PDB file of C-alpha atoms in Angstrom:
ATOM      1  CA  UNK A   1       0.000  -0.050   0.026  1.00 51.00           C
ATOM      2  CA  UNK A   2       1.341   3.375  -0.999  1.00 57.00           C
ATOM      3  CA  UNK A   3       2.016   5.781   1.821  1.00 64.00           C
ATOM      4  CA  UNK A   4       1.782   9.584   1.263  1.00 66.00           C
ATOM      5  CA  UNK A   5       4.076  11.952   3.144  1.00 79.00           C
ATOM      6  CA  UNK A   6       2.339  15.145   4.785  1.00 78.00           C
ATOM      7  CA  UNK A   7       4.099  17.357   2.175  1.00 79.00           C
ATOM      8  CA  UNK A   8       2.670  15.203  -0.712  1.00 84.00           C
ATOM      9  CA  UNK A   9      -0.713  15.213   0.734  1.00 86.00           C
ATOM     10  CA  UNK A  10      -0.620  19.096   1.033  1.00 87.00           C
ATOM     11  CA  UNK A  11       0.462  19.274  -2.635  1.00 89.00           C
ATOM     12  CA  UNK A  12      -2.348  17.006  -3.697  1.00 88.00           C
ATOM     13  CA  UNK A  13      -4.730  19.204  -1.527  1.00 89.00           C
ATOM     14  CA  UNK A  14      -3.507  22.456  -3.146  1.00 92.00           C
ATOM     15  CA  UNK A  15      -3.892  20.802  -6.638  1.00 91.00           C
ATOM     16  CA  UNK A  16      -7.404  19.649  -6.060  1.00 92.00           C
ATOM     17  CA  UNK A  17      -8.383  22.955  -4.637  1.00 92.00           C
ATOM     18  CA  UNK A  18      -7.268  25.029  -7.637  1.00 92.00           C
ATOM     19  CA  UNK A  19      -8.818  22.469  -9.977  1.00 90.00           C
ATOM     20  CA  UNK A  20     -12.192  23.003  -8.106  1.00 89.00           C
ATOM     21  CA  UNK A  21     -11.846  26.627  -8.284  1.00 90.00           C
ATOM     22  CA  UNK A  22     -10.914  26.420 -12.042  1.00 88.00           C
ATOM     23  CA  UNK A  23     -13.976  24.176 -12.802  1.00 88.00           C
ATOM     24  CA  UNK A  24     -16.529  26.086 -10.784  1.00 90.00           C
ATOM     25  CA  UNK A  25     -17.689  28.308 -13.606  1.00 88.00           C
ATOM     26  CA  UNK A  26     -18.213  25.248 -15.928  1.00 89.00           C
ATOM     27  CA  UNK A  27     -20.210  23.499 -13.050  1.00 90.00           C
ATOM     28  CA  UNK A  28     -22.403  26.656 -12.599  1.00 89.00           C
ATOM     29  CA  UNK A  29     -22.951  26.854 -16.417  1.00 90.00           C
ATOM     30  CA  UNK A  30     -23.962  23.313 -16.665  1.00 91.00           C
ATOM     31  CA  UNK A  31     -26.374  23.292 -13.714  1.00 90.00           C
ATOM     32  CA  UNK A  32     -27.870  26.553 -14.927  1.00 90.00           C
ATOM     33  CA  UNK A  33     -28.522  25.047 -18.376  1.00 90.00           C
ATOM     34  CA  UNK A  34     -30.795  22.365 -16.961  1.00 91.00           C
ATOM     35  CA  UNK A  35     -32.653  24.641 -14.678  1.00 89.00           C
ATOM     36  CA  UNK A  36     -36.125  26.536 -15.388  1.00 87.00           C
ATOM     37  CA  UNK A  37     -36.145  30.219 -15.057  1.00 87.00           C
ATOM     38  CA  UNK A  38     -38.108  30.332 -11.716  1.00 86.00           C
ATOM     39  CA  UNK A  39     -35.436  27.869 -10.372  1.00 86.00           C
ATOM     40  CA  UNK A  40     -32.555  30.066 -11.680  1.00 85.00           C
ATOM     41  CA  UNK A  41     -34.128  33.190  -9.891  1.00 83.00           C
ATOM     42  CA  UNK A  42     -34.980  31.497  -6.732  1.00 80.00           C
ATOM     43  CA  UNK A  43     -32.150  29.131  -6.170  1.00 73.00           C
ATOM     44  CA  UNK A  44     -28.503  29.077  -5.376  1.00 78.00           C
ATOM     45  CA  UNK A  45     -25.950  29.091  -8.288  1.00 79.00           C
ATOM     46  CA  UNK A  46     -24.489  25.654  -7.201  1.00 80.00           C
ATOM     47  CA  UNK A  47     -27.717  24.023  -6.146  1.00 83.00           C
ATOM     48  CA  UNK A  48     -29.145  21.108  -8.161  1.00 85.00           C
ATOM     49  CA  UNK A  49     -32.102  21.758 -10.574  1.00 86.00           C
ATOM     50  CA  UNK A  50     -35.405  21.195  -8.866  1.00 85.00           C
ATOM     51  CA  UNK A  51     -36.589  19.752 -12.203  1.00 86.00           C
ATOM     52  CA  UNK A  52     -34.047  18.685 -14.922  1.00 89.00           C
ATOM     53  CA  UNK A  53     -35.195  20.295 -18.194  1.00 88.00           C
ATOM     54  CA  UNK A  54     -33.540  20.099 -21.574  1.00 89.00           C
ATOM     55  CA  UNK A  55     -35.603  22.818 -23.265  1.00 89.00           C
ATOM     56  CA  UNK A  56     -32.757  25.257 -22.898  1.00 88.00           C
ATOM     57  CA  UNK A  57     -30.422  23.113 -24.953  1.00 90.00           C
ATOM     58  CA  UNK A  58     -33.063  22.651 -27.771  1.00 89.00           C
ATOM     59  CA  UNK A  59     -33.639  26.244 -27.861  1.00 87.00           C
ATOM     60  CA  UNK A  60     -29.859  27.179 -27.755  1.00 87.00           C
ATOM     61  CA  UNK A  61     -29.244  24.696 -30.701  1.00 88.00           C
ATOM     62  CA  UNK A  62     -32.253  26.073 -32.680  1.00 79.00           C
ATOM     63  CA  UNK A  63     -34.583  23.064 -32.532  1.00 58.00           C
ATOM     64  CA  UNK A  64     -37.194  24.696 -30.357  1.00 50.00           C
ATOM     65  CA  UNK A  65     -37.144  28.259 -31.605  1.00 51.00           C
ATOM     66  CA  UNK A  66     -39.749  30.161 -33.851  1.00 46.00           C
ATOM     67  CA  UNK A  67     -39.299  33.406 -35.453  1.00 44.00           C
ATOM     68  CA  UNK A  68     -36.246  35.411 -36.502  1.00 41.00           C
ATOM     69  CA  UNK A  69     -34.873  36.539 -33.205  1.00 45.00           C
ATOM     70  CA  UNK A  70     -34.332  32.899 -31.724  1.00 51.00           C
ATOM     71  CA  UNK A  71     -32.674  30.814 -34.491  1.00 64.00           C
ATOM     72  CA  UNK A  72     -30.028  29.061 -32.307  1.00 78.00           C
ATOM     73  CA  UNK A  73     -26.463  28.520 -32.938  1.00 85.00           C
ATOM     74  CA  UNK A  74     -26.932  25.397 -35.293  1.00 85.00           C
ATOM     75  CA  UNK A  75     -26.055  27.031 -38.647  1.00 86.00           C
ATOM     76  CA  UNK A  76     -23.288  29.138 -37.026  1.00 90.00           C
ATOM     77  CA  UNK A  77     -21.705  26.050 -35.510  1.00 90.00           C
ATOM     78  CA  UNK A  78     -21.277  24.404 -38.908  1.00 90.00           C
ATOM     79  CA  UNK A  79     -19.971  27.837 -40.236  1.00 91.00           C
ATOM     80  CA  UNK A  80     -17.160  27.538 -37.674  1.00 92.00           C
ATOM     81  CA  UNK A  81     -16.244  23.992 -38.827  1.00 92.00           C
ATOM     82  CA  UNK A  82     -16.309  25.116 -42.530  1.00 92.00           C
ATOM     83  CA  UNK A  83     -13.723  27.907 -41.439  1.00 93.00           C
ATOM     84  CA  UNK A  84     -11.738  26.078 -38.859  1.00 93.00           C
ATOM     85  CA  UNK A  85     -10.934  22.697 -40.671  1.00 94.00           C
ATOM     86  CA  UNK A  86      -9.554  24.145 -43.907  1.00 95.00           C
ATOM     87  CA  UNK A  87      -7.749  26.903 -42.147  1.00 94.00           C
ATOM     88  CA  UNK A  88      -6.053  24.499 -39.810  1.00 94.00           C
ATOM     89  CA  UNK A  89      -5.155  21.939 -42.557  1.00 95.00           C
ATOM     90  CA  UNK A  90      -3.561  24.644 -44.837  1.00 95.00           C
ATOM     91  CA  UNK A  91      -1.772  26.732 -42.178  1.00 93.00           C
ATOM     92  CA  UNK A  92      -0.247  23.463 -40.653  1.00 94.00           C
ATOM     93  CA  UNK A  93       0.874  22.032 -44.086  1.00 94.00           C
ATOM     94  CA  UNK A  94       2.500  25.390 -45.146  1.00 93.00           C
ATOM     95  CA  UNK A  95       4.011  26.030 -41.767  1.00 92.00           C
ATOM     96  CA  UNK A  96       5.453  22.528 -41.875  1.00 93.00           C
ATOM     97  CA  UNK A  97       7.125  23.423 -45.374  1.00 92.00           C
ATOM     98  CA  UNK A  98       8.389  26.743 -44.151  1.00 89.00           C
ATOM     99  CA  UNK A  99      10.015  25.225 -40.982  1.00 89.00           C
ATOM    100  CA  UNK A 100      11.496  22.524 -42.932  1.00 90.00           C
ATOM    101  CA  UNK A 101      13.061  25.061 -45.327  1.00 89.00           C
ATOM    102  CA  UNK A 102      14.337  27.410 -42.580  1.00 87.00           C
ATOM    103  CA  UNK A 103      15.813  24.420 -40.574  1.00 85.00           C
ATOM    104  CA  UNK A 104      17.467  22.366 -43.317  1.00 85.00           C
ATOM    105  CA  UNK A 105      17.487  24.347 -46.702  1.00 81.00           C
ATOM    106  CA  UNK A 106      19.205  27.556 -45.778  1.00 77.00           C
ATOM    107  CA  UNK A 107      18.936  30.333 -48.233  1.00 78.00           C
ATOM    108  CA  UNK A 108      20.406  33.860 -48.340  1.00 81.00           C
ATOM    109  CA  UNK A 109      18.376  35.971 -45.936  1.00 79.00           C
ATOM    110  CA  UNK A 110      16.896  32.872 -44.230  1.00 77.00           C
ATOM    111  CA  UNK A 111      17.799  34.273 -40.720  1.00 79.00           C
ATOM    112  CA  UNK A 112      16.171  37.654 -41.509  1.00 84.00           C
ATOM    113  CA  UNK A 113      13.023  35.886 -42.910  1.00 81.00           C
ATOM    114  CA  UNK A 114      12.729  33.980 -39.648  1.00 80.00           C
ATOM    115  CA  UNK A 115      13.224  37.041 -37.607  1.00 83.00           C
ATOM    116  CA  UNK A 116      10.499  38.910 -39.366  1.00 83.00           C
ATOM    117  CA  UNK A 117       8.142  36.021 -38.896  1.00 79.00           C
ATOM    118  CA  UNK A 118       8.979  36.099 -35.189  1.00 79.00           C
ATOM    119  CA  UNK A 119       8.359  39.822 -35.189  1.00 82.00           C
ATOM    120  CA  UNK A 120       4.884  39.039 -36.588  1.00 77.00           C
ATOM    121  CA  UNK A 121       4.056  37.113 -33.510  1.00 77.00           C
ATOM    122  CA  UNK A 122       3.874  40.228 -31.557  1.00 81.00           C
ATOM    123  CA  UNK A 123       1.721  42.285 -34.119  1.00 81.00           C
ATOM    124  CA  UNK A 124      -1.680  42.782 -32.392  1.00 82.00           C
ATOM    125  CA  UNK A 125      -4.839  41.718 -34.283  1.00 78.00           C
ATOM    126  CA  UNK A 126      -6.197  45.201 -34.258  1.00 83.00           C
ATOM    127  CA  UNK A 127      -3.296  46.586 -36.409  1.00 85.00           C
ATOM    128  CA  UNK A 128      -4.053  44.457 -39.420  1.00 84.00           C
ATOM    129  CA  UNK A 129      -7.977  44.858 -39.481  1.00 88.00           C
ATOM    130  CA  UNK A 130      -8.023  47.749 -42.096  1.00 89.00           C
ATOM    131  CA  UNK A 131      -5.256  46.479 -44.482  1.00 89.00           C
ATOM    132  CA  UNK A 132      -6.727  42.930 -44.275  1.00 90.00           C
ATOM    133  CA  UNK A 133     -10.126  44.330 -44.996  1.00 90.00           C
ATOM    134  CA  UNK A 134      -8.920  46.158 -48.102  1.00 92.00           C
ATOM    135  CA  UNK A 135      -7.039  42.990 -49.288  1.00 91.00           C
ATOM    136  CA  UNK A 136     -10.103  40.918 -48.989  1.00 91.00           C
ATOM    137  CA  UNK A 137     -12.202  43.375 -50.782  1.00 91.00           C
ATOM    138  CA  UNK A 138      -9.661  43.476 -53.681  1.00 91.00           C
ATOM    139  CA  UNK A 139      -9.755  39.640 -53.866  1.00 90.00           C
ATOM    140  CA  UNK A 140     -13.598  39.585 -53.729  1.00 90.00           C
ATOM    141  CA  UNK A 141     -13.500  37.518 -50.525  1.00 88.00           C
ATOM    142  CA  UNK A 142     -15.194  40.096 -48.233  1.00 88.00           C
ATOM    143  CA  UNK A 143     -17.942  38.734 -46.029  1.00 89.00           C
ATOM    144  CA  UNK A 144     -17.230  35.111 -47.052  1.00 90.00           C
ATOM    145  CA  UNK A 145     -16.215  31.977 -45.336  1.00 91.00           C
ATOM    146  CA  UNK A 146     -13.217  31.581 -47.830  1.00 92.00           C
ATOM    147  CA  UNK A 147     -12.133  35.059 -46.750  1.00 92.00           C
ATOM    148  CA  UNK A 148     -12.112  34.002 -42.916  1.00 93.00           C
ATOM    149  CA  UNK A 149     -10.083  30.887 -43.944  1.00 94.00           C
ATOM    150  CA  UNK A 150      -7.465  33.106 -45.719  1.00 93.00           C
ATOM    151  CA  UNK A 151      -7.188  35.499 -42.823  1.00 92.00           C
ATOM    152  CA  UNK A 152      -6.672  32.713 -40.328  1.00 93.00           C
ATOM    153  CA  UNK A 153      -4.297  30.966 -42.592  1.00 93.00           C
ATOM    154  CA  UNK A 154      -2.162  34.185 -42.876  1.00 90.00           C
ATOM    155  CA  UNK A 155      -2.234  34.927 -39.228  1.00 88.00           C
ATOM    156  CA  UNK A 156      -1.515  31.307 -38.136  1.00 89.00           C
ATOM    157  CA  UNK A 157       1.358  30.747 -40.293  1.00 89.00           C
ATOM    158  CA  UNK A 158       3.699  32.678 -38.066  1.00 87.00           C
ATOM    159  CA  UNK A 159       3.084  30.287 -35.098  1.00 88.00           C
ATOM    160  CA  UNK A 160       3.040  27.097 -37.210  1.00 91.00           C
ATOM    161  CA  UNK A 161       6.237  28.020 -38.931  1.00 90.00           C
ATOM    162  CA  UNK A 162       7.778  28.729 -35.398  1.00 88.00           C
ATOM    163  CA  UNK A 163       6.703  25.347 -34.073  1.00 89.00           C
ATOM    164  CA  UNK A 164       7.799  23.309 -36.935  1.00 91.00           C
ATOM    165  CA  UNK A 165      11.190  25.094 -37.305  1.00 88.00           C
ATOM    166  CA  UNK A 166      11.960  24.587 -33.679  1.00 87.00           C
ATOM    167  CA  UNK A 167      11.068  20.789 -33.978  1.00 89.00           C
ATOM    168  CA  UNK A 168      12.996  20.184 -37.314  1.00 89.00           C
ATOM    169  CA  UNK A 169      16.053  21.902 -35.939  1.00 87.00           C
ATOM    170  CA  UNK A 170      16.461  18.895 -33.632  1.00 85.00           C
ATOM    171  CA  UNK A 171      16.442  16.595 -36.601  1.00 84.00           C
ATOM    172  CA  UNK A 172      19.993  15.602 -37.352  1.00 84.00           C
ATOM    173  CA  UNK A 173      21.308  17.321 -40.601  1.00 82.00           C
ATOM    174  CA  UNK A 174      23.072  14.125 -41.526  1.00 85.00           C
ATOM    175  CA  UNK A 175      19.718  12.467 -42.032  1.00 85.00           C
ATOM    176  CA  UNK A 176      18.918  15.103 -44.604  1.00 84.00           C
ATOM    177  CA  UNK A 177      22.360  14.992 -46.280  1.00 86.00           C
ATOM    178  CA  UNK A 178      22.110  11.102 -46.468  1.00 88.00           C
ATOM    179  CA  UNK A 179      18.811  11.357 -48.246  1.00 86.00           C
ATOM    180  CA  UNK A 180      20.101  13.932 -50.711  1.00 85.00           C
ATOM    181  CA  UNK A 181      23.076  11.602 -51.483  1.00 85.00           C
ATOM    182  CA  UNK A 182      20.610   8.877 -52.162  1.00 83.00           C
ATOM    183  CA  UNK A 183      18.939  10.953 -54.783  1.00 83.00           C
ATOM    184  CA  UNK A 184      15.838  12.163 -52.620  1.00 83.00           C
ATOM    185  CA  UNK A 185      14.567  15.651 -53.704  1.00 86.00           C
ATOM    186  CA  UNK A 186      13.076  18.457 -51.643  1.00 85.00           C
ATOM    187  CA  UNK A 187       9.464  17.147 -51.531  1.00 88.00           C
ATOM    188  CA  UNK A 188      10.553  13.405 -51.201  1.00 90.00           C
ATOM    189  CA  UNK A 189      12.578  14.261 -48.099  1.00 88.00           C
ATOM    190  CA  UNK A 190       9.715  16.343 -46.810  1.00 88.00           C
ATOM    191  CA  UNK A 191       6.895  13.815 -47.213  1.00 89.00           C
ATOM    192  CA  UNK A 192       8.913  10.565 -46.840  1.00 88.00           C
ATOM    193  CA  UNK A 193      11.115  11.632 -43.834  1.00 87.00           C
ATOM    194  CA  UNK A 194       9.968  14.717 -42.061  1.00 89.00           C
ATOM    195  CA  UNK A 195       6.260  14.427 -41.916  1.00 89.00           C
ATOM    196  CA  UNK A 196       6.280  10.885 -40.584  1.00 88.00           C
ATOM    197  CA  UNK A 197       8.365  11.928 -37.606  1.00 88.00           C
ATOM    198  CA  UNK A 198       6.389  15.091 -36.993  1.00 88.00           C
ATOM    199  CA  UNK A 199       3.284  13.643 -35.358  1.00 87.00           C
ATOM    200  CA  UNK A 200       3.706  15.346 -32.003  1.00 86.00           C
ATOM    201  CA  UNK A 201       4.227  18.690 -33.471  1.00 89.00           C
ATOM    202  CA  UNK A 202       1.463  18.329 -35.855  1.00 90.00           C
ATOM    203  CA  UNK A 203      -0.867  17.608 -33.023  1.00 88.00           C
ATOM    204  CA  UNK A 204       0.454  20.815 -31.324  1.00 88.00           C
ATOM    205  CA  UNK A 205      -0.400  22.857 -34.338  1.00 90.00           C
ATOM    206  CA  UNK A 206      -3.728  21.314 -34.740  1.00 90.00           C
ATOM    207  CA  UNK A 207      -4.636  22.039 -31.169  1.00 90.00           C
ATOM    208  CA  UNK A 208      -3.249  25.507 -31.094  1.00 89.00           C
ATOM    209  CA  UNK A 209      -4.704  26.582 -34.464  1.00 91.00           C
ATOM    210  CA  UNK A 210      -8.129  24.920 -33.984  1.00 92.00           C
ATOM    211  CA  UNK A 211      -8.533  26.537 -30.475  1.00 91.00           C
ATOM    212  CA  UNK A 212      -7.357  29.952 -31.783  1.00 91.00           C
ATOM    213  CA  UNK A 213      -9.752  29.933 -34.848  1.00 93.00           C
ATOM    214  CA  UNK A 214     -12.750  28.408 -33.047  1.00 93.00           C
ATOM    215  CA  UNK A 215     -12.626  30.836 -30.405  1.00 91.00           C
ATOM    216  CA  UNK A 216     -11.726  33.874 -32.463  1.00 90.00           C
ATOM    217  CA  UNK A 217     -14.359  36.587 -32.275  1.00 90.00           C
ATOM    218  CA  UNK A 218     -12.620  39.822 -33.728  1.00 90.00           C
ATOM    219  CA  UNK A 219     -11.964  38.450 -37.120  1.00 91.00           C
ATOM    220  CA  UNK A 220     -15.256  36.699 -37.183  1.00 90.00           C
ATOM    221  CA  UNK A 221     -17.293  39.853 -36.387  1.00 89.00           C
ATOM    222  CA  UNK A 222     -15.193  42.043 -38.709  1.00 90.00           C
ATOM    223  CA  UNK A 223     -14.846  39.869 -41.702  1.00 90.00           C
ATOM    224  CA  UNK A 224     -17.926  37.669 -41.911  1.00 87.00           C
ATOM    225  CA  UNK A 225     -21.277  38.305 -43.605  1.00 84.00           C
ATOM    226  CA  UNK A 226     -24.647  37.468 -42.194  1.00 81.00           C
ATOM    227  CA  UNK A 227     -24.527  33.890 -43.706  1.00 85.00           C
ATOM    228  CA  UNK A 228     -20.854  33.133 -42.815  1.00 86.00           C
ATOM    229  CA  UNK A 229     -20.774  34.186 -39.122  1.00 89.00           C
ATOM    230  CA  UNK A 230     -18.875  31.722 -36.813  1.00 92.00           C
ATOM    231  CA  UNK A 231     -20.415  30.476 -33.598  1.00 91.00           C
ATOM    232  CA  UNK A 232     -18.678  33.118 -31.338  1.00 91.00           C
ATOM    233  CA  UNK A 233     -20.445  35.887 -33.215  1.00 90.00           C
ATOM    234  CA  UNK A 234     -23.844  33.851 -32.926  1.00 87.00           C
ATOM    235  CA  UNK A 235     -23.150  33.342 -29.107  1.00 87.00           C
ATOM    236  CA  UNK A 236     -22.626  37.131 -28.730  1.00 86.00           C
ATOM    237  CA  UNK A 237     -25.690  38.034 -30.646  1.00 83.00           C
ATOM    238  CA  UNK A 238     -27.658  35.432 -28.628  1.00 81.00           C
ATOM    239  CA  UNK A 239     -26.656  36.810 -25.318  1.00 78.00           C
ATOM    240  CA  UNK A 240     -26.919  40.562 -26.277  1.00 78.00           C
ATOM    241  CA  UNK A 241     -30.147  40.517 -28.269  1.00 68.00           C
ATOM    242  CA  UNK A 242     -32.643  38.732 -26.022  1.00 57.00           C
ATOM    243  CA  UNK A 243     -35.857  40.388 -25.607  1.00 62.00           C
ATOM    244  CA  UNK A 244     -38.355  40.148 -22.601  1.00 64.00           C
ATOM    245  CA  UNK A 245     -37.083  37.834 -19.651  1.00 72.00           C
ATOM    246  CA  UNK A 246     -33.384  37.106 -19.808  1.00 79.00           C
ATOM    247  CA  UNK A 247     -33.036  33.351 -20.514  1.00 84.00           C
ATOM    248  CA  UNK A 248     -29.847  32.498 -18.586  1.00 85.00           C
ATOM    249  CA  UNK A 249     -30.295  28.753 -19.113  1.00 87.00           C
ATOM    250  CA  UNK A 250     -30.337  29.226 -22.886  1.00 88.00           C
ATOM    251  CA  UNK A 251     -27.252  31.404 -22.808  1.00 88.00           C
ATOM    252  CA  UNK A 252     -25.332  28.921 -20.660  1.00 91.00           C
ATOM    253  CA  UNK A 253     -26.373  25.999 -22.960  1.00 91.00           C
ATOM    254  CA  UNK A 254     -25.262  27.873 -26.035  1.00 90.00           C
ATOM    255  CA  UNK A 255     -21.947  28.688 -24.376  1.00 91.00           C
ATOM    256  CA  UNK A 256     -21.206  25.053 -23.549  1.00 92.00           C
ATOM    257  CA  UNK A 257     -22.238  23.969 -27.192  1.00 92.00           C
ATOM    258  CA  UNK A 258     -19.670  26.506 -28.329  1.00 91.00           C
ATOM    259  CA  UNK A 259     -16.995  25.027 -26.199  1.00 90.00           C
ATOM    260  CA  UNK A 260     -17.581  21.362 -26.924  1.00 91.00           C
ATOM    261  CA  UNK A 261     -15.415  21.059 -30.099  1.00 91.00           C
ATOM    262  CA  UNK A 262     -12.291  22.426 -28.487  1.00 89.00           C
ATOM    263  CA  UNK A 263     -12.857  20.342 -25.321  1.00 87.00           C
ATOM    264  CA  UNK A 264     -13.093  17.321 -27.664  1.00 87.00           C
ATOM    265  CA  UNK A 265      -9.849  18.177 -29.380  1.00 86.00           C
ATOM    266  CA  UNK A 266      -7.989  18.663 -26.136  1.00 82.00           C
ATOM    267  CA  UNK A 267      -9.315  15.339 -24.714  1.00 81.00           C
ATOM    268  CA  UNK A 268      -8.502  13.327 -27.860  1.00 79.00           C
ATOM    269  CA  UNK A 269      -5.157  15.034 -28.702  1.00 73.00           C
ATOM    270  CA  UNK A 270      -4.038  16.572 -25.419  1.00 68.00           C
ATOM    271  CA  UNK A 271      -1.553  13.956 -24.529  1.00 70.00           C
ATOM    272  CA  UNK A 272       0.590  14.907 -27.521  1.00 69.00           C
ATOM    273  CA  UNK A 273       0.513  18.721 -26.705  1.00 64.00           C
ATOM    274  CA  UNK A 274       3.311  18.826 -24.050  1.00 63.00           C
ATOM    275  CA  UNK A 275       5.173  15.999 -25.785  1.00 63.00           C
ATOM    276  CA  UNK A 276       5.184  18.081 -29.030  1.00 60.00           C
ATOM    277  CA  UNK A 277       6.098  21.311 -27.337  1.00 58.00           C
ATOM    278  CA  UNK A 278       9.140  19.772 -25.726  1.00 59.00           C
ATOM    279  CA  UNK A 279      10.078  17.627 -28.662  1.00 58.00           C
ATOM    280  CA  UNK A 280      12.353  20.257 -30.238  1.00 51.00           C
ATOM    281  CA  UNK A 281      13.873  21.437 -27.087  1.00 50.00           C
ATOM    282  CA  UNK A 282      17.035  19.277 -27.218  1.00 49.00           C
ATOM    283  CA  UNK A 283      18.877  18.753 -30.458  1.00 48.00           C
ATOM    284  CA  UNK A 284      19.941  15.277 -31.404  1.00 44.00           C
TER     285      UNK A 284
END
């Protein structure tokens, strides 16, 4: 039987305490989403519902709504998927190519190129709003899902390139040189050697990019049209445009629905996240 020292028990107590504090808002949201409005007004935030009801979930999704003002988040939910999946795929693939080139195919000015990309990490979103809007207008991509994909790919390339570059630096240069001596070209080395060993950092980029894109509100509200708005914009509209009695249970259910995809990604691929971040920390 394992014995715990007082010091270790204290550490576990602190960890459990902070975990409980961190999860408290989620518990409140979940309980509230199953309560009726009278129960919400008369009960405690942490009290169990007097009657467990699912009407708020159907209304938040859009299955129990009538009229224009209550259409739920269903359509916007799929809009976010249409935006996030191609943006994550494209930015990850191009970032892998960029990181591979910077790490093992040095060219004149490559260090300056990488330094400028690092500088791009510190540019606030607000700075690029007007230039990007003008660019989307010239390309005919304004107020479209394709335009949102383009914006997230451009902004995400900085981070994916940085992740892959740091990972590929740890790959021995002799491996690439040996492949070149055997007659392998640029893309052969990339697809046959580099990508197969890049699973941890690919998962890091997928988690990072998907979370950033799915949770983004600023780009979504600025560059989307009425039929291409992501779920973050819909959630904001649902919370701020309610008429009559404030339906907190519907708001909480919609917020949980909006958070489910990112939660799923972390549960499925989270074990690769720390492994991928530390994979390029030691060379060789």
